[in-house]
Amino acid sequence: MAAGKFLPPVELTTSGRPVLLPNEIECSLLSSVDLESDELPAFPLLKSGLLILTTHRLIWIPESSSTTTTAASAIPLSAITHIFSPKKSLRSMFASPRFRFQLSVSSDGRGVGSGPGSRSVVVTVVVRGKGDSDAFYGKFWESWRARVWESDVVVSSSSSNSQLVSGSGSGSDSGGLYTSQGTLRMAGVSGILRKEQEMWESTDKSLQDAFQDLNALMSKAKEMVVLAEKMRLKLLSGTNSQTGATADEEMGSKQEMQDWLLSVGIASPVTKETAGALYHQQLSRQLADFVRIPLEKAGGVINLIDVYCVFNRARGTELISPEDLLQACSLWEKFDVPVMLRKFDSGVMVIQNKSHSDEEVFARIKTLVTKPDTLRSGISASDAAMTLGIAPAMAKEHLLTAESKGILCRDISPDGFRFFINLFPEIDPNGVYSVKEYGIYATWIKATSASR
Amino acid sequence: MQKLGDFKLPHFFNYPPYFTLQPVRDTREKQVQLWKELILDYCRTQKIFVIGLEEEFPLFSNPVIERTLSHEAREAFLSALVSEGRAEWLDKGHRKCLILWHRIQEWADIILNFVKDNGLEDSVMTVEEIRSGTESRGTELSGIDRTILMRALKLLEQKGKLAIFKGTSADDEGVKFSI
């Protein structure tokens, strides 16, 4: 039986990220996970997939989407009636880590549900990968206990209000960072608070991460070391006083802590923590989904720096470092996504649609430089930027590429750096005074002589 | 069409990129070729034998479009002529360049023809007479660069067509033809 019939299917984006429900927040990830149920023959075969825990669901995605026939599916946390504590036995030390939970299924055993006559079956999660299954289990339990899905009903009933406040339109089904209206969705206050909470729990590790990232900085700036020490002390005292201090105080120092981390340019360790080794992979897929709209607006090519700004703005508090962005982009080669990273000869890096063709840009540039005005005086990068509707830095890259293809040639003078249509191939070296009757050279002569 | 003195300039002399050294290989090759032809043509018609890179040279700037060749570009174009044997650097610092719109061999042939035309097969002439004597007036030898003339004469000496002998000073070096 196909998974989709028993478990609700999950819609995936073009880059293979699950489409999240409104207000749904991703909490943790595990790779190479099997889901199995011995009691229930109808339970689908879910072998070696990526298991994503959100505030609402357990989402299972096949790891190589093209080869398996099993579709991505989800178990609503609301259908889970009990989570068993992991058994600590001698056997568990050698076998793959596993934990079990109880799932309520409809009376006929053909679907998840809690209607009348429903019964419970036990589902086992087998972790075959290297992920931290204990941490995952902890978050799984937390998310289940938090029952965030119940508060959704309240939020959506006052949808006009929630749109104003959080910007997440109720009933939006596009997921990710966009609502169905195409506007940016923010995680909302509850999301931020949850992340803060998680950050608390990972203070030790986040500190280690922070110090690793700081190594390079330390060698250069002594102040950085002092700052890092301060951060460390703050964190340590925070952990010790965690039980005694009031929640407000904790939140305040946490906020301060995060401000510091952000001010020294460290990527939010929480996100790295939730996704672990899968961090860049997931970031890469999310980014591929995200750049679709900025790319459309920018005409198919967008500067990496611009993406960095827009993407971080959309992520709100969980900023990513430039290195993370670069790494996420370079992972695209491995996935089937419609965008690609491109490096120009000058070193400038851009993101462009795979379907974007240079030929089209060259054709537009060619038309631009063969107008009578530009034949006479050439074009600068900013002229091209205005006409082509792209950023000047981008326009310059296009002009330089066109130059290297022999379409344009340059003119450097006190007036600046300008490009002209390349006339050199048109001129006959054996008859420098002869001009072909028809051709761009003749057109150029006509255009220039008209002005003098 | 634009003119430089009585020299007719090609249309592309008003093309601004012509005055900027092009970085793209194919484009630059064509640009260098066009400059080589223009320099040789200009020097031939204007009887210019030496181009000083640091001096004003009318061909290297175009006041109409307000463009001037950079030092780097001048050196690149002249070096291209040197590598073809149509020019020679006169110093190591590449500040002066001898332009050979006739190669030395061609100049030697011109001298032989001049000697034959004037019936000087067995005569003696000073070097200065060849450059500015009445016989050479109106020929290509009139006003020829001394360095080039001496190189051509030495070539002929090696072939046994003449003998160069020294006078009391550098000015009155003499040539004894024996064709």
XYZ file of C-alpha atoms in Angstrom:
631
model
C 0.000 0.000 0.000
C 1.311 3.419 -0.864
C 2.253 5.669 1.989
C -0.051 8.421 0.845
C -3.127 6.296 1.522
C -2.358 5.560 5.109
C -0.467 8.667 6.195
C -1.361 12.127 4.930
C 0.980 13.062 2.071
C 3.320 16.055 2.302
C 3.689 18.554 -0.467
C 7.308 19.292 -1.379
C 8.787 22.392 -2.982
C 10.754 22.095 -6.215
C 13.957 21.778 -4.231
C 12.604 19.037 -1.997
C 11.696 20.978 1.128
C 8.412 20.233 2.844
C 5.679 22.834 2.511
C 4.903 23.862 6.054
C 1.517 24.762 7.496
C 0.838 28.263 8.775
C 2.619 28.803 12.086
C 4.396 25.479 11.742
C 8.065 25.671 12.746
C 10.790 23.194 12.046
C 12.451 21.930 15.237
C 14.882 19.177 14.425
C 16.109 16.821 11.716
C 17.462 13.318 11.522
C 18.795 11.520 8.465
C 18.564 7.837 7.522
C 15.504 7.081 9.592
C 13.143 4.105 9.228
C 9.575 4.171 10.490
C 7.995 0.803 11.105
C 5.001 -0.720 12.809
C 4.835 -4.439 13.457
C 1.249 -4.426 14.617
C -0.240 -2.845 11.550
C 0.086 -4.423 8.101
C -1.257 -1.292 6.429
C 1.601 0.840 7.724
C 3.738 1.871 4.733
C 7.313 0.884 4.210
C 9.288 3.949 5.219
C 12.965 3.088 4.919
C 15.955 5.360 5.218
C 14.460 8.789 4.891
C 14.904 12.255 6.311
C 12.753 12.748 9.401
C 11.799 16.349 10.136
C 10.190 17.277 13.414
C 7.997 20.350 13.361
C 5.723 21.834 15.962
C 2.813 20.131 14.193
C 4.031 17.007 12.458
C 6.636 14.342 11.992
C 7.533 14.584 8.309
C 9.253 11.737 6.558
C 10.897 12.464 3.193
C 12.625 9.797 1.079
C 16.305 10.673 0.837
C 16.654 10.190 -2.902
C 13.318 11.372 -4.160
C 13.872 10.246 -7.730
C 14.529 6.564 -7.033
C 11.929 5.551 -4.508
C 8.239 5.315 -5.137
C 7.336 6.057 -1.549
C 6.071 9.576 -1.277
C 6.859 12.005 1.489
C 4.343 11.620 4.262
C 3.568 13.039 7.658
C 2.262 11.943 11.010
C 0.317 14.706 12.768
C 1.564 15.051 16.320
C -2.097 15.359 17.322
C -2.591 11.685 16.408
C 0.139 10.569 18.796
C -1.277 9.315 22.059
C 1.875 8.395 23.887
C 5.645 8.539 23.532
C 7.602 5.748 25.203
C 10.858 6.491 26.940
C 13.806 4.953 25.118
C 14.835 1.638 26.650
C 18.299 1.579 28.089
C 19.444 -1.981 27.756
C 22.630 -3.724 26.829
C 21.141 -4.449 23.430
C 20.485 -0.795 22.723
C 24.177 -0.053 22.984
C 24.907 -2.118 19.909
C 21.805 -1.740 17.768
C 20.799 1.434 15.975
C 19.171 3.890 18.370
C 15.402 3.642 18.327
C 12.360 5.000 20.121
C 8.683 4.223 19.967
C 5.422 6.084 20.135
C 1.775 5.204 20.132
C -0.330 6.341 17.208
C -4.082 6.281 17.088
C -5.522 4.869 13.873
C -9.076 4.679 12.633
C -11.165 1.642 13.446
C -10.648 -0.042 10.066
C -6.888 0.358 10.413
C -6.650 2.214 7.101
C -5.671 5.693 8.201
C -4.551 7.959 10.975
C -7.406 9.251 13.039
C -8.910 9.542 16.444
C -12.582 9.042 15.694
C -14.854 6.684 17.572
C -13.619 3.127 17.604
C -10.040 4.145 16.942
C -7.276 2.006 18.342
C -3.631 2.552 19.099
C -0.645 1.009 17.401
C 3.022 1.299 18.258
C 5.356 2.856 15.708
C 9.113 2.469 16.023
C 11.600 5.086 14.828
C 14.937 3.488 13.908
C 17.825 5.907 13.524
C 20.414 4.428 11.194
C 22.281 7.668 10.561
C 24.749 9.467 12.781
C 22.320 12.125 14.031
C 21.819 12.850 17.694
C 18.776 10.722 18.346
C 18.610 11.627 22.040
C 18.333 15.314 21.273
C 15.749 14.557 18.627
C 13.775 12.471 21.072
C 13.879 15.303 23.592
C 12.535 17.794 21.109
C 9.976 15.341 19.819
C 8.600 14.960 23.326
C 8.620 18.722 23.876
C 6.841 19.490 20.631
C 4.234 16.865 21.345
C 3.658 18.241 24.815
C 3.514 21.842 23.637
C 0.407 21.134 21.512
C 0.973 24.121 19.291
C -1.537 22.821 16.750
C -4.347 23.506 19.201
C -3.580 27.208 19.416
C -3.784 27.396 15.635
C -7.542 27.195 15.775
C -7.587 30.337 17.840
C -5.185 32.130 15.562
C -7.053 31.322 12.383
C -10.387 32.331 13.833
C -9.056 35.852 14.199
C -7.289 35.727 10.870
C -7.685 39.389 9.982
C -5.810 40.204 13.133
C -3.074 37.666 12.682
C -2.320 38.889 9.196
C -1.603 42.295 10.554
C 0.448 41.096 13.464
C 2.480 38.206 12.196
C 2.090 38.580 8.475
C 1.324 34.886 8.109
C -1.930 34.632 6.236
C -4.179 31.920 7.591
C -4.824 29.097 5.205
C -1.620 29.838 3.329
C -0.356 26.684 1.687
C 2.826 27.794 -0.001
C 4.938 27.229 3.093
C 8.537 28.205 3.568
C 9.230 31.870 3.926
C 6.365 32.976 1.699
C 2.665 33.092 2.219
C 0.315 32.370 -0.643
C 0.193 36.100 -1.305
C 3.910 36.052 -2.007
C 4.727 38.221 0.952
C 7.369 37.295 3.480
C 6.230 35.313 6.438
C 7.799 35.829 9.824
C 8.095 33.235 12.468
C 6.058 35.271 14.927
C 6.679 35.915 18.567
C 5.929 32.349 19.592
C 8.521 31.099 17.144
C 11.149 33.450 18.501
C 10.375 32.442 22.055
C 10.689 28.785 21.181
C 14.040 29.353 19.565
C 15.201 31.253 22.601
C 14.243 28.298 24.704
C 16.175 25.947 22.507
C 19.154 28.198 22.601
C 19.162 27.906 26.340
C 19.366 24.186 26.189
C 22.308 24.212 23.919
C 24.385 26.782 25.738
C 27.427 24.562 26.140
C 27.559 23.477 22.559
C 26.718 26.869 21.189
C 29.581 28.264 23.197
C 31.930 25.734 21.671
C 30.655 26.639 18.252
C 31.064 30.287 19.003
C 34.647 29.743 20.035
C 35.437 27.703 16.977
C 34.163 30.473 14.777
C 36.000 32.994 16.850
C 39.427 31.395 16.446
C 40.146 33.291 13.284
C 39.010 36.554 14.809
C 40.995 36.015 18.001
C 44.271 35.871 16.177
C 43.595 39.320 14.804
C 41.846 41.233 17.517
C 42.522 41.061 21.194
C 39.245 42.771 21.949
C 37.484 39.824 20.425
C 39.049 37.519 23.004
C 37.865 39.760 25.799
C 34.408 39.840 24.332
C 34.376 36.096 23.943
C 35.413 35.646 27.551
C 32.590 37.904 28.615
C 30.172 35.852 26.587
C 31.467 32.677 28.156
C 31.098 33.988 31.684
C 27.642 35.253 30.929
C 26.616 31.909 29.545
C 28.113 29.930 32.414
C 26.454 32.067 35.061
C 23.264 31.790 33.043
C 23.353 27.996 33.147
C 23.998 27.918 36.861
C 21.284 30.328 37.802
C 18.812 28.851 35.373
C 16.705 27.256 38.066
C 16.653 30.265 40.352
C 16.244 33.187 38.002
C 12.894 34.315 36.760
C 11.954 33.776 33.174
C 12.114 37.468 32.373
C 15.688 37.803 33.468
C 16.704 34.780 31.502
C 15.070 36.121 28.425
C 16.781 39.474 28.850
C 20.282 38.067 29.186
C 19.538 35.645 26.381
C 18.565 38.504 24.140
C 21.735 40.327 25.074
C 23.730 37.199 24.394
C 22.226 36.844 20.983
C 22.897 40.473 20.187
C 26.534 39.893 21.004
C 26.721 36.808 18.893
C 25.144 38.637 16.006
C 27.386 41.645 16.424
C 30.516 39.502 16.015
C 28.970 37.907 12.944
C 28.427 34.399 14.180
C 25.637 32.439 12.585
C 22.897 31.455 14.936
C 24.201 28.266 16.481
C 20.691 27.116 17.226
C 19.892 26.410 13.654
C 23.108 24.519 13.180
C 22.160 22.661 16.295
C 18.686 21.696 15.137
C 19.809 20.454 11.771
C 23.264 19.217 12.706
C 25.125 17.822 9.750
C 22.117 18.424 7.564
C 22.266 22.150 8.196
C 23.823 23.240 4.928
C 21.807 20.777 2.935
C 18.525 22.039 4.334
C 19.651 25.650 4.138
C 20.555 25.082 0.524
C 17.091 23.770 -0.315
C 15.382 26.544 1.598
C 17.494 29.126 -0.194
C 16.636 27.633 -3.570
C 12.953 28.075 -2.774
C 13.494 31.540 -1.423
C 15.462 33.097 -4.300
C 12.752 32.304 -6.838
C 10.883 35.577 -6.294
C 13.893 37.928 -5.877
C 15.337 36.344 -9.027
C 12.193 37.041 -10.986
C 12.264 40.658 -9.873
C 15.939 41.018 -10.774
C 15.495 39.598 -14.256
C 17.066 36.184 -13.838
C 20.395 37.131 -12.281
C 21.017 38.445 -8.788
C 24.169 39.377 -6.954
C 25.126 37.037 -4.109
C 25.523 39.974 -1.744
C 21.984 41.130 -2.460
C 20.693 37.635 -1.796
C 22.574 37.569 1.485
C 20.843 40.736 2.648
C 17.357 39.773 1.509
C 17.640 36.233 2.815
C 18.847 37.295 6.241
C 16.154 39.916 6.465
C 13.605 37.208 5.781
C 15.118 34.928 8.393
C 14.684 37.563 11.063
C 16.706 36.552 14.104
C 18.419 33.486 12.694
C 21.025 35.203 10.567
C 23.404 33.128 8.538
C 27.043 33.869 7.842
C 28.352 34.595 4.332
C 30.270 31.303 4.443
C 27.071 29.417 5.170
C 25.372 31.125 2.259
C 28.211 30.279 -0.077
C 28.248 26.698 1.103
C 24.501 26.419 0.688
C 24.777 27.751 -2.860
C 27.584 25.424 -3.804
C 25.490 22.460 -2.666
C 22.965 23.213 -5.427
C 25.081 21.287 -7.883
C 24.078 18.134 -6.057
C 20.341 18.784 -5.987
C 17.860 19.135 -8.742
C 17.048 22.807 -8.245
C 16.191 25.392 -10.906
C 18.892 27.852 -9.812
C 22.682 27.888 -9.932
C 25.677 29.745 -8.550
C 27.845 31.421 -11.116
C 31.241 32.997 -10.756
C 32.294 35.659 -13.221
C 35.900 36.006 -14.367
C 36.226 39.053 -12.151
C 35.328 36.966 -9.092
C 31.864 38.424 -8.645
C 29.381 35.721 -7.740
C 25.729 35.675 -8.701
C 22.738 33.406 -8.492
C 20.906 32.816 -11.729
C 18.140 30.669 -13.137
C 19.449 27.634 -14.962
C 17.227 28.652 -17.851
C 18.821 32.095 -17.975
C 20.873 32.470 -21.115
C 23.738 34.824 -21.795
C 22.779 34.892 -25.460
C 19.609 36.752 -24.626
C 21.512 39.342 -22.598
C 24.112 39.694 -25.359
C 21.376 40.256 -27.901
C 19.935 43.048 -25.765
C 23.365 44.600 -25.263
C 24.009 44.421 -28.995
C 20.787 46.256 -29.787
C 21.698 48.804 -27.158
C 25.159 49.616 -28.548
C 24.014 49.826 -32.165
C 21.664 52.729 -31.582
C 22.957 55.895 -33.308
C 23.644 57.630 -29.996
C 25.588 54.780 -28.428
C 27.448 54.076 -31.668
C 28.853 57.558 -31.288
C 29.589 57.715 -27.596
C 29.424 54.132 -26.308
C 27.768 53.031 -23.091
C 28.889 52.947 -19.490
C 27.922 50.255 -17.002
C 25.341 52.563 -15.446
C 23.766 53.333 -18.844
C 23.449 49.614 -19.444
C 22.074 49.062 -15.951
C 19.328 51.590 -16.552
C 18.337 50.225 -19.933
C 18.512 46.573 -18.946
C 16.910 47.213 -15.554
C 19.635 45.519 -13.500
C 22.202 46.546 -10.897
C 25.231 48.489 -12.232
C 27.702 45.921 -10.880
C 25.709 43.237 -12.656
C 25.574 45.261 -15.863
C 29.331 45.673 -15.799
C 29.800 41.918 -15.533
C 27.542 41.403 -18.524
C 29.428 44.045 -20.510
C 32.777 42.489 -19.654
C 31.523 39.063 -20.675
C 30.229 40.505 -23.930
C 33.636 42.099 -24.426
C 35.414 38.782 -23.909
C 33.142 37.291 -26.572
C 34.272 39.979 -29.008
C 30.931 41.758 -29.148
C 32.160 44.931 -27.466
C 35.429 46.695 -26.949
C 36.455 49.196 -24.350
C 37.382 52.842 -24.293
C 39.194 54.175 -21.238
C 39.546 57.930 -21.138
C 39.272 60.790 -18.659
C 35.514 60.565 -19.302
C 35.437 57.073 -17.802
C 35.172 53.477 -18.793
C 32.863 52.971 -21.761
C 32.018 50.187 -24.140
C 31.543 50.365 -27.898
C 30.388 47.869 -30.448
C 33.448 45.975 -31.679
C 34.288 47.352 -35.134
C 37.756 45.833 -35.398
C 36.657 42.658 -37.227
C 34.858 44.851 -39.803
C 37.964 46.746 -40.876
C 40.049 45.366 -43.721
C 43.736 45.670 -42.725
C 44.799 45.637 -46.396
C 42.567 48.524 -47.261
C 42.195 50.705 -44.222
C 40.347 53.373 -46.186
C 37.812 51.025 -47.735
C 34.431 50.628 -46.122
C 31.976 47.879 -46.913
C 28.830 49.477 -48.219
C 26.544 47.707 -45.792
C 27.574 46.761 -42.316
C 28.007 48.098 -38.858
C 31.221 49.956 -39.807
C 29.390 51.966 -42.447
C 26.530 52.598 -40.031
C 29.012 53.809 -37.451
C 30.679 56.191 -39.921
C 27.286 57.576 -40.838
C 26.357 58.047 -37.177
C 29.635 59.744 -36.260
C 29.841 61.983 -39.303
C 26.298 63.198 -38.641
C 27.424 64.632 -35.338
C 30.431 66.519 -36.692
C 37.741 62.537 -44.082
C 40.097 63.693 -41.379
C 43.690 64.632 -42.258
C 46.930 64.959 -40.369
C 48.951 67.472 -42.409
C 48.731 65.977 -45.870
C 48.214 62.472 -44.471
C 44.767 61.033 -44.994
C 43.504 59.304 -41.854
C 41.240 56.258 -41.987
C 37.726 56.457 -40.558
C 38.531 54.318 -37.547
C 40.959 56.975 -36.316
C 37.861 58.542 -34.729
C 36.812 55.292 -33.083
C 37.588 55.784 -29.358
C 38.419 52.118 -28.572
C 41.168 52.358 -31.214
C 43.082 54.411 -28.632
C 42.602 52.012 -25.716
C 44.732 48.900 -25.622
C 42.161 46.098 -25.925
C 42.480 43.277 -23.394
C 40.675 40.581 -25.378
C 43.167 38.641 -27.507
C 41.421 38.529 -30.881
C 40.367 42.130 -30.662
C 43.826 43.244 -29.629
C 45.520 41.337 -32.471
C 43.355 43.186 -34.967
C 43.933 46.493 -33.228
C 47.721 45.994 -33.208
C 47.671 45.069 -36.891
C 45.770 48.243 -37.785
C 48.156 50.370 -35.761
C 51.244 48.793 -37.355
C 49.969 49.574 -40.849
C 49.040 53.108 -39.892
C 52.413 53.845 -38.236
C 54.394 52.501 -41.222
C 52.176 54.375 -43.704
C 52.443 57.596 -41.809
C 56.232 57.375 -41.324
C 56.755 56.502 -44.995
C 54.776 59.470 -46.285
C 56.132 61.877 -43.684
C 59.730 60.563 -43.924
C 59.875 59.857 -40.195
C 62.624 57.493 -39.131
C 62.588 57.699 -35.347
C 59.661 57.802 -32.934
C 60.379 58.952 -29.411
C 57.929 57.408 -26.997
C 58.098 60.263 -24.569
C 57.760 62.953 -27.188
C 54.655 64.282 -28.848
C 53.827 62.237 -31.892
C 50.907 63.518 -33.979
C 49.625 60.069 -34.865
C 49.334 58.981 -31.248
C 46.621 61.411 -30.288
C 43.342 62.496 -31.787
C 42.192 65.912 -30.572
C 38.846 65.474 -32.352
C 37.714 62.710 -30.037
C 40.128 63.757 -27.251
C 41.928 60.445 -27.053
C 45.657 59.784 -26.640
C 47.524 56.500 -26.629
C 48.926 55.527 -23.268
C 52.646 54.836 -22.933
C 51.870 51.160 -22.528
C 49.882 51.112 -25.757
C 52.591 52.978 -27.714
C 55.173 50.501 -26.536
C 52.913 47.555 -27.365
C 52.328 48.731 -30.944
C 55.977 49.583 -31.607
C 57.100 46.288 -30.047
C 54.816 44.511 -32.487
C 56.662 46.286 -35.326
C 60.022 45.376 -33.770
C 59.089 41.701 -33.572
C 58.278 41.778 -37.294
C 61.579 43.388 -38.179
C 59.878 46.619 -39.224
C 61.353 48.614 -36.347
C 64.189 48.523 -33.829
C 64.607 49.877 -30.339
C 67.503 52.314 -30.223
C 68.019 51.961 -26.461
C 67.397 49.389 -23.782
C 64.822 51.542 -22.062
C 62.613 51.474 -25.188
C 62.439 55.245 -25.370
C 63.378 55.638 -29.027
C 62.314 53.464 -31.875
C 63.765 53.296 -35.372
C 61.036 52.707 -37.922
C 62.025 50.623 -40.927
C 59.300 51.247 -43.466
C 61.935 49.864 -45.850
C 63.901 46.960 -44.411
C 67.698 47.337 -44.450
C 67.917 45.002 -47.468
C 65.423 47.193 -49.326
C 67.428 50.296 -48.494
C 70.583 48.555 -49.824
C 68.780 47.862 -53.102
C 67.687 51.477 -53.288
C 71.324 52.590 -52.837
C 72.469 50.234 -55.622
C 69.807 51.580 -57.964
C 70.774 55.138 -57.054
C 74.446 54.401 -57.837
C 73.551 52.789 -61.163
C 71.126 55.569 -62.143
C 73.777 58.202 -61.525
C 76.689 56.285 -63.106
C 78.651 56.272 -59.866
C 79.724 52.606 -60.107
C 83.397 53.345 -59.468
C 83.204 56.675 -57.713
C 83.858 57.843 -54.201
C 81.199 59.660 -52.147
C 80.977 60.789 -48.567
C 78.115 59.464 -46.482
C 76.819 62.987 -46.063
C 76.733 63.420 -49.866
C 74.475 60.382 -50.205
C 72.043 61.842 -47.676
C 71.959 65.400 -48.895
C 73.956 65.719 -52.110
C 72.525 67.014 -55.351
C 72.362 63.505 -56.817
C 70.074 62.211 -54.095
C 67.715 65.157 -54.202
C 64.187 63.962 -54.927
C 65.004 60.344 -54.232
C 64.096 58.316 -51.178
C 67.696 58.602 -50.004
C 67.356 62.310 -49.473
C 67.259 62.936 -45.763
C 67.610 59.278 -44.847
C 68.392 58.529 -41.201
C 72.135 58.159 -40.736
C 71.841 54.983 -38.671
C 69.750 53.290 -41.344
C 72.078 54.461 -44.120
C 75.167 53.159 -42.323
C 73.465 49.781 -41.727
C 72.589 49.480 -45.415
C 76.103 50.500 -46.499
C 77.647 47.928 -44.169
C 75.405 45.269 -45.623
C 76.663 46.193 -49.111
C 80.256 46.211 -47.850
C 79.823 42.626 -46.638
C 78.686 41.711 -50.131
C 81.759 43.394 -51.626
C 79.801 46.068 -53.432
C 81.660 48.939 -51.782
C 84.259 49.846 -49.206
C 83.764 52.237 -46.328
C 86.787 54.205 -45.223
C 87.200 56.563 -42.359
C 88.032 60.203 -42.795
C 89.511 62.474 -40.171
C 86.173 62.903 -38.397
C 82.867 61.031 -38.257
C 81.307 63.511 -40.656
C 83.447 62.640 -43.620
C 83.266 58.878 -43.737
C 83.698 57.939 -47.376
C 82.341 55.227 -49.590
C 84.131 53.698 -52.554
C 81.678 51.917 -54.823
C 82.864 48.933 -56.805
C 79.840 47.412 -58.459
